[in-house]
Coordinates of C-alpha atoms and ligand atoms in Angstrom, one line a residue:
X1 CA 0.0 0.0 0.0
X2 CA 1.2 3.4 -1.0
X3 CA 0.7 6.3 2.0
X4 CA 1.7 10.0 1.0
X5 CA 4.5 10.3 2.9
X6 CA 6.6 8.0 4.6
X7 CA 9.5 8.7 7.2
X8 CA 11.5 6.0 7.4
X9 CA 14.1 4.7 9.6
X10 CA 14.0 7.2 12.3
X11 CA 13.5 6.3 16.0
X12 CA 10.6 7.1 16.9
X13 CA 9.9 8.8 20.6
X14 CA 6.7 8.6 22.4
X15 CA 6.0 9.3 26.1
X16 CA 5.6 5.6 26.5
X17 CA 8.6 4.0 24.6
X18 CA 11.3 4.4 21.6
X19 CA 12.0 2.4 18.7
X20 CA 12.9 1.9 15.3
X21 CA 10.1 2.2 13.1
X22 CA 8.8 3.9 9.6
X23 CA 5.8 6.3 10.3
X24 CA 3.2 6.5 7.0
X25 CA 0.9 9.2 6.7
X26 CA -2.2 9.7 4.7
X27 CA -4.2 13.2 4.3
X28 CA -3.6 14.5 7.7
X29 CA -3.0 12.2 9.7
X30 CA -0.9 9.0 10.8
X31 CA -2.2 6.0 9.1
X32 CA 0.9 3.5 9.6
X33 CA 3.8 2.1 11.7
X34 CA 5.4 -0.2 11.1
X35 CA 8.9 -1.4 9.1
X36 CA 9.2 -1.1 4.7
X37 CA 6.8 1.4 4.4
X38 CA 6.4 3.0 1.2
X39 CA 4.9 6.6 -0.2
X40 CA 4.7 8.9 -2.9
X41 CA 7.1 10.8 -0.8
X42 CA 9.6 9.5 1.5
X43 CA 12.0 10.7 4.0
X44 CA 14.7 9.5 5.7
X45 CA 15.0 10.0 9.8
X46 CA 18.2 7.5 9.9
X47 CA 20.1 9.0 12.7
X48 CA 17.2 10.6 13.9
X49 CA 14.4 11.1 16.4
X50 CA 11.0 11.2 15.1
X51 CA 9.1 13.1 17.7
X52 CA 5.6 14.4 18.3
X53 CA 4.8 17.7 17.1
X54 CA 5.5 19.6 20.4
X55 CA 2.7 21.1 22.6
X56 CA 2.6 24.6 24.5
X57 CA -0.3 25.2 26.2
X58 CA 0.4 28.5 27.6
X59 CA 1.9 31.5 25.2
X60 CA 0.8 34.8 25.0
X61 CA 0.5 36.4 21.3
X62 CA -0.2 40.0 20.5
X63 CA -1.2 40.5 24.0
X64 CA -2.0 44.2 24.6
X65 CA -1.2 45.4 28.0
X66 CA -2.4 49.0 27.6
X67 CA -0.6 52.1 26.6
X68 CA -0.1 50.8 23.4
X69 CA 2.0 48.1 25.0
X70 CA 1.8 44.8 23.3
X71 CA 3.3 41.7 23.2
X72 CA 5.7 41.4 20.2
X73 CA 5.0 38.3 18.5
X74 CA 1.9 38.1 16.7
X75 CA -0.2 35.0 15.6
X76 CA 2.4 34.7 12.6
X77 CA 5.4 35.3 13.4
X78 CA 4.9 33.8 16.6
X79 CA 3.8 30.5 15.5
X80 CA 5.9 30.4 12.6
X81 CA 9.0 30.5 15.3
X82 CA 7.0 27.8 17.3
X83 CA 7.0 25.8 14.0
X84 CA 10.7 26.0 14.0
X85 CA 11.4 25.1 17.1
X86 CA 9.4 21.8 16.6
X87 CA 6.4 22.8 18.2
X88 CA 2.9 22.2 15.9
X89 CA 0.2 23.5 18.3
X90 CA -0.5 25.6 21.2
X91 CA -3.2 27.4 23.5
X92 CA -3.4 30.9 24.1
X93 CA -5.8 33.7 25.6
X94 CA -9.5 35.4 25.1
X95 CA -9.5 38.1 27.6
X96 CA -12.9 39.6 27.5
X97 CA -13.4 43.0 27.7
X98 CA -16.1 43.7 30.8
X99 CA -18.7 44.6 28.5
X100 CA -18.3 41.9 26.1
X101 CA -19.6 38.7 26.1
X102 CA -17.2 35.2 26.3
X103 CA -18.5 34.1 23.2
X104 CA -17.8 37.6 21.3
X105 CA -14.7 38.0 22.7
X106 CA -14.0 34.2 21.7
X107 CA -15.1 35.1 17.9
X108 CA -12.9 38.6 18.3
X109 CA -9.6 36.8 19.2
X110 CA -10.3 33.7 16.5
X111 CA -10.5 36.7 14.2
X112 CA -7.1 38.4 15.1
X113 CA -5.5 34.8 15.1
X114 CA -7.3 32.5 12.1
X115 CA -5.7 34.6 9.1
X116 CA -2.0 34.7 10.8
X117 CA -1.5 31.1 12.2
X118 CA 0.8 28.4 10.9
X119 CA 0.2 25.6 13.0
X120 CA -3.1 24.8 14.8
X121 CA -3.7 26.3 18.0
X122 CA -6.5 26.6 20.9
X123 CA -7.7 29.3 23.5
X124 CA -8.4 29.3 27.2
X125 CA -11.2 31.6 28.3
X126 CA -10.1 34.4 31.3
X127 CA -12.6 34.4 34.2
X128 CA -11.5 38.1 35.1
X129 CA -13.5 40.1 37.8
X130 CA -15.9 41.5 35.4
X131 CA -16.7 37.7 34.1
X132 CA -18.1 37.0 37.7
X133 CA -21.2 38.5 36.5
X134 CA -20.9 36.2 33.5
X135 CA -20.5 33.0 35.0
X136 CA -24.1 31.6 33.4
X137 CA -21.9 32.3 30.1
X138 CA -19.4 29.4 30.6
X139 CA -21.3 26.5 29.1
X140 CA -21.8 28.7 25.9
X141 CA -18.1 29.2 26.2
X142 CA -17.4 25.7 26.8
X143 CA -19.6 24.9 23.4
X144 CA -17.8 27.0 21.4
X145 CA -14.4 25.1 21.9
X146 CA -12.5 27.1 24.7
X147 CA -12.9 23.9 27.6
X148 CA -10.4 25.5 29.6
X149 CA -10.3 28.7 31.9
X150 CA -7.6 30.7 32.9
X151 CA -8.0 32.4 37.0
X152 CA -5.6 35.1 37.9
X153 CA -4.3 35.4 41.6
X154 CA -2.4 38.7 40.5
X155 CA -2.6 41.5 38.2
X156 CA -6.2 43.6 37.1
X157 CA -7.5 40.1 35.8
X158 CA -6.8 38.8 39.9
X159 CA -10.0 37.3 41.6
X160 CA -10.7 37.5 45.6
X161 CA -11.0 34.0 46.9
X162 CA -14.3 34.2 46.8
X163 CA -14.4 34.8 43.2
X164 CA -12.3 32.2 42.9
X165 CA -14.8 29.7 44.7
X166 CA -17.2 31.0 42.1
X167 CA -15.2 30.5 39.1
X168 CA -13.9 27.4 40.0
X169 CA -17.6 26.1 41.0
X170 CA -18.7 27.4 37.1
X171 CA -15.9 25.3 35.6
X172 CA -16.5 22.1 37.7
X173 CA -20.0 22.5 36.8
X174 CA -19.6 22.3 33.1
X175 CA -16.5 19.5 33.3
X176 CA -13.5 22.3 32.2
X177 CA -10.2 22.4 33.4
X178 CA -9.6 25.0 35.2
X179 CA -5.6 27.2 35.0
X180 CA -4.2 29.3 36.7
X181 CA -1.4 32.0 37.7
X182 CA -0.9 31.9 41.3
X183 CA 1.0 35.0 43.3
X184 CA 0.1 36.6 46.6
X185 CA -0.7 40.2 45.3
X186 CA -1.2 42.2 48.6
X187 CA 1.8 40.8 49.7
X188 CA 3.2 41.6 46.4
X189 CA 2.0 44.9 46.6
X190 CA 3.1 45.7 49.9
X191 CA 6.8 44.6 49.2
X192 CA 6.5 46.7 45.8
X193 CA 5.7 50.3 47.9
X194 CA 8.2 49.2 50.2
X195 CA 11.0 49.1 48.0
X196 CA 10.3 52.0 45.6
X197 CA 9.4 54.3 48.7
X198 CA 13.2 52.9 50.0
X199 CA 14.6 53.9 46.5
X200 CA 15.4 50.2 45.2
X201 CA 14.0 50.7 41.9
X202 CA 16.2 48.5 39.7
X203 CA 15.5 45.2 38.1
X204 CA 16.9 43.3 41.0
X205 CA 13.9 44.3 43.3
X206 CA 11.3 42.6 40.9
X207 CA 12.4 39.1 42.3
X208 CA 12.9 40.2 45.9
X209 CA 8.9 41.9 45.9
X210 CA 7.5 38.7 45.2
X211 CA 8.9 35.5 46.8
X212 CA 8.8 32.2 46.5
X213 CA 7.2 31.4 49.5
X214 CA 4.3 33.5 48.6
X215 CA 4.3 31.7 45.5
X216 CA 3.8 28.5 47.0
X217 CA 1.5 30.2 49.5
X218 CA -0.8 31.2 46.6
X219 CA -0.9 27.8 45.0
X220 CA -1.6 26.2 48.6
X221 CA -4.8 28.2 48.7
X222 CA -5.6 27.7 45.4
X223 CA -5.5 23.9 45.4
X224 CA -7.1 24.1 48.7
X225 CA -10.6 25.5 47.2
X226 CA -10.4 23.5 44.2
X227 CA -10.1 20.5 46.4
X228 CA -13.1 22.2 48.5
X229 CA -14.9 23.0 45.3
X230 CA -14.0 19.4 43.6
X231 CA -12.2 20.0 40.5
X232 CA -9.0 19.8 38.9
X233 CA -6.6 22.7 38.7
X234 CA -3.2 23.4 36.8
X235 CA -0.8 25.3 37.8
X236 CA 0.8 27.9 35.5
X237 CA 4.7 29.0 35.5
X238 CA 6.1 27.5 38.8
X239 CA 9.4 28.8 39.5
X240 CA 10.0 27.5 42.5
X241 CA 9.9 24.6 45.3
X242 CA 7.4 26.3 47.3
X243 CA 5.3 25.2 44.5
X244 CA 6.0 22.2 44.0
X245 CA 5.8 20.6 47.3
X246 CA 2.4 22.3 47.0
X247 CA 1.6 20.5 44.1
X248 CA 3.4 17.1 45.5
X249 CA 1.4 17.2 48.5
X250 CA -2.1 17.0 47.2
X251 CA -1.5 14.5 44.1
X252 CA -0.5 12.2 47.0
X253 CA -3.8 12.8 48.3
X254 CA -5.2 11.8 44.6
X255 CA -6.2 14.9 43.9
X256 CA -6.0 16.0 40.2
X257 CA -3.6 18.9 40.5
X258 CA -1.3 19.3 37.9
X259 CA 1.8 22.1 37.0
X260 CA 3.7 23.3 34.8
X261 CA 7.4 24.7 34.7
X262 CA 9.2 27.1 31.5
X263 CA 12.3 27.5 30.2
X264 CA 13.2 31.2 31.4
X265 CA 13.0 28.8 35.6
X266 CA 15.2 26.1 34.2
X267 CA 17.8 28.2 32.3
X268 CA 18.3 31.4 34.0
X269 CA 18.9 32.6 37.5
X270 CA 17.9 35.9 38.9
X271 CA 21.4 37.3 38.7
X272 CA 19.9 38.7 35.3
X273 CA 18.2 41.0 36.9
X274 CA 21.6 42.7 38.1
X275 CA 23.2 43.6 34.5
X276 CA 23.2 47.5 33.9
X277 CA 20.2 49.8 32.4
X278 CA 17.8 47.8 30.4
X279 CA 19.6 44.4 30.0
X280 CA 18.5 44.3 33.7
X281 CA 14.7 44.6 32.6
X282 CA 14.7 42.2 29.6
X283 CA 13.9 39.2 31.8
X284 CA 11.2 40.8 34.0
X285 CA 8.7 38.0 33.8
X286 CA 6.3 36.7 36.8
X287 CA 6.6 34.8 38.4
X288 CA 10.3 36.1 38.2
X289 CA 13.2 34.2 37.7
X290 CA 15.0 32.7 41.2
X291 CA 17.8 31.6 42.5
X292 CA 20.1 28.6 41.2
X293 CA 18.9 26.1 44.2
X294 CA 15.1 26.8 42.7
X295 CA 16.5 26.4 38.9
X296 CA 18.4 22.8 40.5
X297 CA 14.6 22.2 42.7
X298 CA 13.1 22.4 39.5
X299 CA 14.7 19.9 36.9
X300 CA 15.0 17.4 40.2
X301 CA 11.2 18.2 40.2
X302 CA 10.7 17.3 36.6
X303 CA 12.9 14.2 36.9
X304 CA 10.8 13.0 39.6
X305 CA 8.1 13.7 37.9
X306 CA 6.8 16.1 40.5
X307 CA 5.7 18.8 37.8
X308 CA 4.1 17.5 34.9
X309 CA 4.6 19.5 31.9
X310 CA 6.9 22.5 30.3
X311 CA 5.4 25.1 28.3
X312 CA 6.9 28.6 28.1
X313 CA 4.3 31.9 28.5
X314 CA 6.1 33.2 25.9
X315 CA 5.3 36.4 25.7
X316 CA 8.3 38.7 23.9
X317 CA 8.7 42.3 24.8
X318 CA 11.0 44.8 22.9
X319 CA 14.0 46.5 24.9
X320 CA 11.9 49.9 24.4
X321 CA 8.7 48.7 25.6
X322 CA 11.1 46.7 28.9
X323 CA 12.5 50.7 29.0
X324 CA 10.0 51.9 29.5
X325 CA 10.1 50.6 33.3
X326 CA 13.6 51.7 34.5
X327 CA 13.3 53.8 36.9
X328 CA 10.2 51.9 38.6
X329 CA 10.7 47.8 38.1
X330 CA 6.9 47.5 38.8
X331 CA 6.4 49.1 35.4
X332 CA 8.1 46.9 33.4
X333 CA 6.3 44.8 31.1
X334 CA 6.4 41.4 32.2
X335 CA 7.4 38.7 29.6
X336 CA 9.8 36.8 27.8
X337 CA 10.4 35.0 24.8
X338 CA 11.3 31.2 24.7
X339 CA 8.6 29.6 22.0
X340 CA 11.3 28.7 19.3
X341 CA 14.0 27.5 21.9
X342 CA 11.8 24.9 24.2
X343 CA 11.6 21.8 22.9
X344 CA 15.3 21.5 21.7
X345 CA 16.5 23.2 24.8
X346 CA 14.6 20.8 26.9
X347 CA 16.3 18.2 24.9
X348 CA 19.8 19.6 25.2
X349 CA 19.9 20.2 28.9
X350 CA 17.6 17.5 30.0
X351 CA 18.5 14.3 28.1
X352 CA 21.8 15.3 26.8
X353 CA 22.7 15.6 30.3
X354 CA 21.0 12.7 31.8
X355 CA 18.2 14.0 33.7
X356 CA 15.6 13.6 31.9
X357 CA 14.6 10.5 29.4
X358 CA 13.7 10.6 25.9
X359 CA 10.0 9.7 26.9
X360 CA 9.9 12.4 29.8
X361 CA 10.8 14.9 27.5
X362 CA 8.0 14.1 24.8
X363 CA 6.0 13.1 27.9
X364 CA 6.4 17.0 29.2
X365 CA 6.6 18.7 26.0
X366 CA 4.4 16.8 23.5
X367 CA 1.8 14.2 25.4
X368 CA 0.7 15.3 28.7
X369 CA -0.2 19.2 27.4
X370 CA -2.5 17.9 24.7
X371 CA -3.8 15.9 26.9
X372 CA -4.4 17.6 30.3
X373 CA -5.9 20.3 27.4
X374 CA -7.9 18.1 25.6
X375 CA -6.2 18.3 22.5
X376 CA -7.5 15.4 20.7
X377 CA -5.3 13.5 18.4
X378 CA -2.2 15.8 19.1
X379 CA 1.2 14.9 21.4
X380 CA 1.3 11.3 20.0
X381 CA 2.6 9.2 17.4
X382 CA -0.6 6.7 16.9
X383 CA -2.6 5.4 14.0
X384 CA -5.3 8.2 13.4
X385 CA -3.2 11.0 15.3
X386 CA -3.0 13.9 13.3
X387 CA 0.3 13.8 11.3
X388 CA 2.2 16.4 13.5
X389 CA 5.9 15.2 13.2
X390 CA 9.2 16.5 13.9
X391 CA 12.3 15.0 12.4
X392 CA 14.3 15.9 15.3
X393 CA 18.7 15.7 14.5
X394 CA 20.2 15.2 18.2
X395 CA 23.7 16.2 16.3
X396 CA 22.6 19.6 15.1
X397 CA 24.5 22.2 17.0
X398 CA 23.1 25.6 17.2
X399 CA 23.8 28.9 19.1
X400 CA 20.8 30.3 20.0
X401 CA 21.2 34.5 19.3
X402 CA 18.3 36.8 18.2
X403 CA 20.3 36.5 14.6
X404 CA 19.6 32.8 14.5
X405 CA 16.2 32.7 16.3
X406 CA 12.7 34.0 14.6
X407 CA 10.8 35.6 17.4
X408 CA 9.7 39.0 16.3
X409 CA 11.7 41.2 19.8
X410 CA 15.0 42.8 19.4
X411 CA 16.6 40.6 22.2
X412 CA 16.7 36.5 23.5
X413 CA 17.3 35.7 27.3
X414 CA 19.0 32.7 25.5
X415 CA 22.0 35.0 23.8
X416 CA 25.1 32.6 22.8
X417 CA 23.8 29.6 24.2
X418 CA 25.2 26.8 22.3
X419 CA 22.9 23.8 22.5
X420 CA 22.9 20.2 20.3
X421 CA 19.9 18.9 18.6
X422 CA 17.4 20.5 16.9
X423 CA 14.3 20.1 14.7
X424 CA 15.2 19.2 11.0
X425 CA 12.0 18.4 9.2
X426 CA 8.2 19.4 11.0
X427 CA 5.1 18.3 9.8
X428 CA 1.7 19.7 10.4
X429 CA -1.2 17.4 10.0
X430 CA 0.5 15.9 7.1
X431 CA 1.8 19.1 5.5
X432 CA 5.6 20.0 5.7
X433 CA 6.6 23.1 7.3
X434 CA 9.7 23.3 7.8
X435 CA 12.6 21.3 6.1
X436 CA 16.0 21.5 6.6
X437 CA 15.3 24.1 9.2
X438 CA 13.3 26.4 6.4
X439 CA 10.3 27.5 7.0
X440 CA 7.4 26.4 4.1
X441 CA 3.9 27.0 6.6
X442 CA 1.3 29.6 4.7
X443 CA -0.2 32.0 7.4
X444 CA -3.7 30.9 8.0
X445 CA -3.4 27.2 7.6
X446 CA -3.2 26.7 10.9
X447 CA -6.6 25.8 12.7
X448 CA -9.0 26.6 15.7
X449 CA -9.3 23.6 17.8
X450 CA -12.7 23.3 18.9
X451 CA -12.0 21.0 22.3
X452 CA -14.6 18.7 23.7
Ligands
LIG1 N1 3.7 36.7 33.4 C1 2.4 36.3 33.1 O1 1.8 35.9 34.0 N2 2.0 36.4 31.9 C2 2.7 37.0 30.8 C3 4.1 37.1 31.1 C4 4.5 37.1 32.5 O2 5.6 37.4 32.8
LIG2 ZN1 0.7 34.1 34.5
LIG3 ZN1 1.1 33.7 31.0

């Protein structure tokens, strides 16, 4: 039997297992495995890993963040650097404005991201303040394909823990999966007037206003309502033990808690925050980057298993937006770029060195995102998956720079890293994308998942 395409004698890597195999696709999807498979068109993996397209759940697009501040990727550029960094689908934001509806704000962001994306991609529905009022609307939400809902502990979006109760009660009550960034803002804020009023305005005071162990304290309270309320919760960006243990502590209990870790925790340390002037600001993110014992908690963390997946909340500023906040850290916008970089990265640092196995870094990368999001038929390589490949050459070296990187902002946290391995060929359900480390993907043939 002829497929379309056939990639032949790669080793293929799953979450549960690697082998030698070819990997036949017809149309869009995955219609063989198996050995002397043939197709109109064939490549050759020999040497390689054959990989699932990779899976971020949590990245932030042309997010606007007022004042015409807004996030510097957009849904092209942005998921055409995903694309060639090997990852094939992710899930980003509806943020409702308070007089619009769930659903019209659903239809308003699927209109700023249909005509620009490359790969296929999802959105999780913000329960802000203003959506308290709204709750009735989350079934309708839920229908139209956004089955997850993001809950903020911090920022304008943040929700009382009463709120919280109510949101979380809304999503239990229609089966979603609820996310969420957990921070102790009043302590947050506290520690923020404290400093500026002290005249410790740099960088370096963005870490040491919000600390770890309100972190964890945040997520502690969170997971307790959920468990009060009865149902699941993830945990967005942990950066530190606190978390963890957190998150440790009640799946020993059974409960279905979940978290999440990114690359700016696993490859930086919060000395960034003390180079002069703006390179200072550049990695303002929050939950903000922490100390190397935290960077060391966290890939013992992932080794263990203890957090389940890593995604990146990338969300690129330029060095004149991250300017704007010096002088004042609490003004600078908070966000970095690490889309393109992830999955090789992951693979570099994490099974290069040991730590982490071939399956643990699909598992957290590819598998356990789609499905925690309810991606169907993504983060797999099974018959009737959709045919979202990677070609994946551990021997590739690469330094990662903004000249060799396709993220749209005019810096990378990641300058002059030299990592090995990185994504040769990348299919999207069937289609190839990138080849040879070229980019092919049209804007706008990427799709709206509608999850169930
Ligand atoms: N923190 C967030 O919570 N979201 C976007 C970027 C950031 O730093
Ligand atoms: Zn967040
Ligand atoms: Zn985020």
């Amino acid at each position: 039997m002829n497929y379309d395409l056939v990639i032949k004698n790669g080793t293929i890597v799953t979450a549960a297992g690697h082998y030698q195999a070819d990997v036949a696709v017809r149309g869009e999807r995955i219609a063989a495995i198996g050995q002397d498979l043939q197709g109109h068109r064939e490549l050759d993996a020999r040497g390689k890993y054959v990989t699932p397209g990779a899976v971020d759940i949590h990245v932030h697009m042309q997010m606007p963040l007022g004042e015409g501040v807004i996030s510097a990727d957009d849904f092209f550029t942005g998921t055409r650097a995903a694309a060639l960094g090997g990852t094939t689908t992710i899930i980003d934001f509806v943020e409702p404005e308070p007089e619009q509806s769930m659903v019209d704000a659903l239809a308003a962001r699927r209109a700023e991201a249909d005509p620009k994306v490359v790969i296929d991609y999802g959105l999780h529905m913000t329960i802000g303040p203003a959506e308290i009022a709204k709750l009735e609307q989350v079934p309708a939400a839920y229908e139209a394909g956004c089955t997850s809902f993001k809950l903020y502990m911090a920022y304008g979006f943040r929700l009382n823990d009463g709120e919280l109760l109510q949101a979380l009660e809304a999503v239990r009550d229609v089966g979603g999966w609820p996310v969420i960034h957990a921070e102790n803002w009043d302590i947050i804020q506290t520690l923020i007037a404290r400093n500026l009023a002290a005249g410790r305005t740099e960088p370096r005071w963005h870490p040491r206003s919000r600390p770890a162990a309100m972190e964890g304290e945040a997520a502690g309270r969170a997971i307790d309502i959920a468990a009060y309320v009865g149902v699941p919760l993830h945990i967005f960006h942990v950066s530190c033990q606190a978390v963890v243990e957190r998150i440790h502590a009640a799946r020993e209990q059974g409960l279905p808690i979940t978290g999440e870790t990114c690359p700016q925790y696993l490859f930086l340390t919060w000395d960034a925050y003390d180079a002069p002037g703006v390179e200072g600001a550049l990695p303002v993110c929050s939950p903000p980057i922490r100390e190397q014992a935290e960077q060391d908690a966290l890939w013992q963390a992932l080794s263990r298993g203890h957090l389940q997946m890593i995604t990146t909340d990338h969300c690129p500023f330029t060095r004149a937006d991250k300017a704007r906040g010096l002088g004042d850290f609490s003004q600078i916008p908070g966000g970095v770029p690490s889309i393109e970089m992830r999955f090789p990265a992951i693979y570099w640092r994490g099974v290069r060195s040991g730590l982490l196995s071939l399956e643990q870094w699909v598992n957290a990368c590819c598998t356990t995102p789609a499905r925690l999001a309810g991606l169907e038929g993504k983060g797999d390589i099974a018959i009737g998956y959709d045919a979202d490949l990677v070609i994946f050459d551990p021997d590739q070296r690469r330094t990662l720079s903004t000249e060799t990187l396709h993220e749209n902002v005019d810096w990378t946290p990641y300058e002059g890293l030299e990592i090995q391995g990185w994504p040769h060929t990348v299919l999207s359900r069937g289609e190839i994308i990138v080849e040879k480390g070229d980019f092919l993907g049209e804007p706008g043939r990427g799709r709206f998942i509608h999850r169930q």
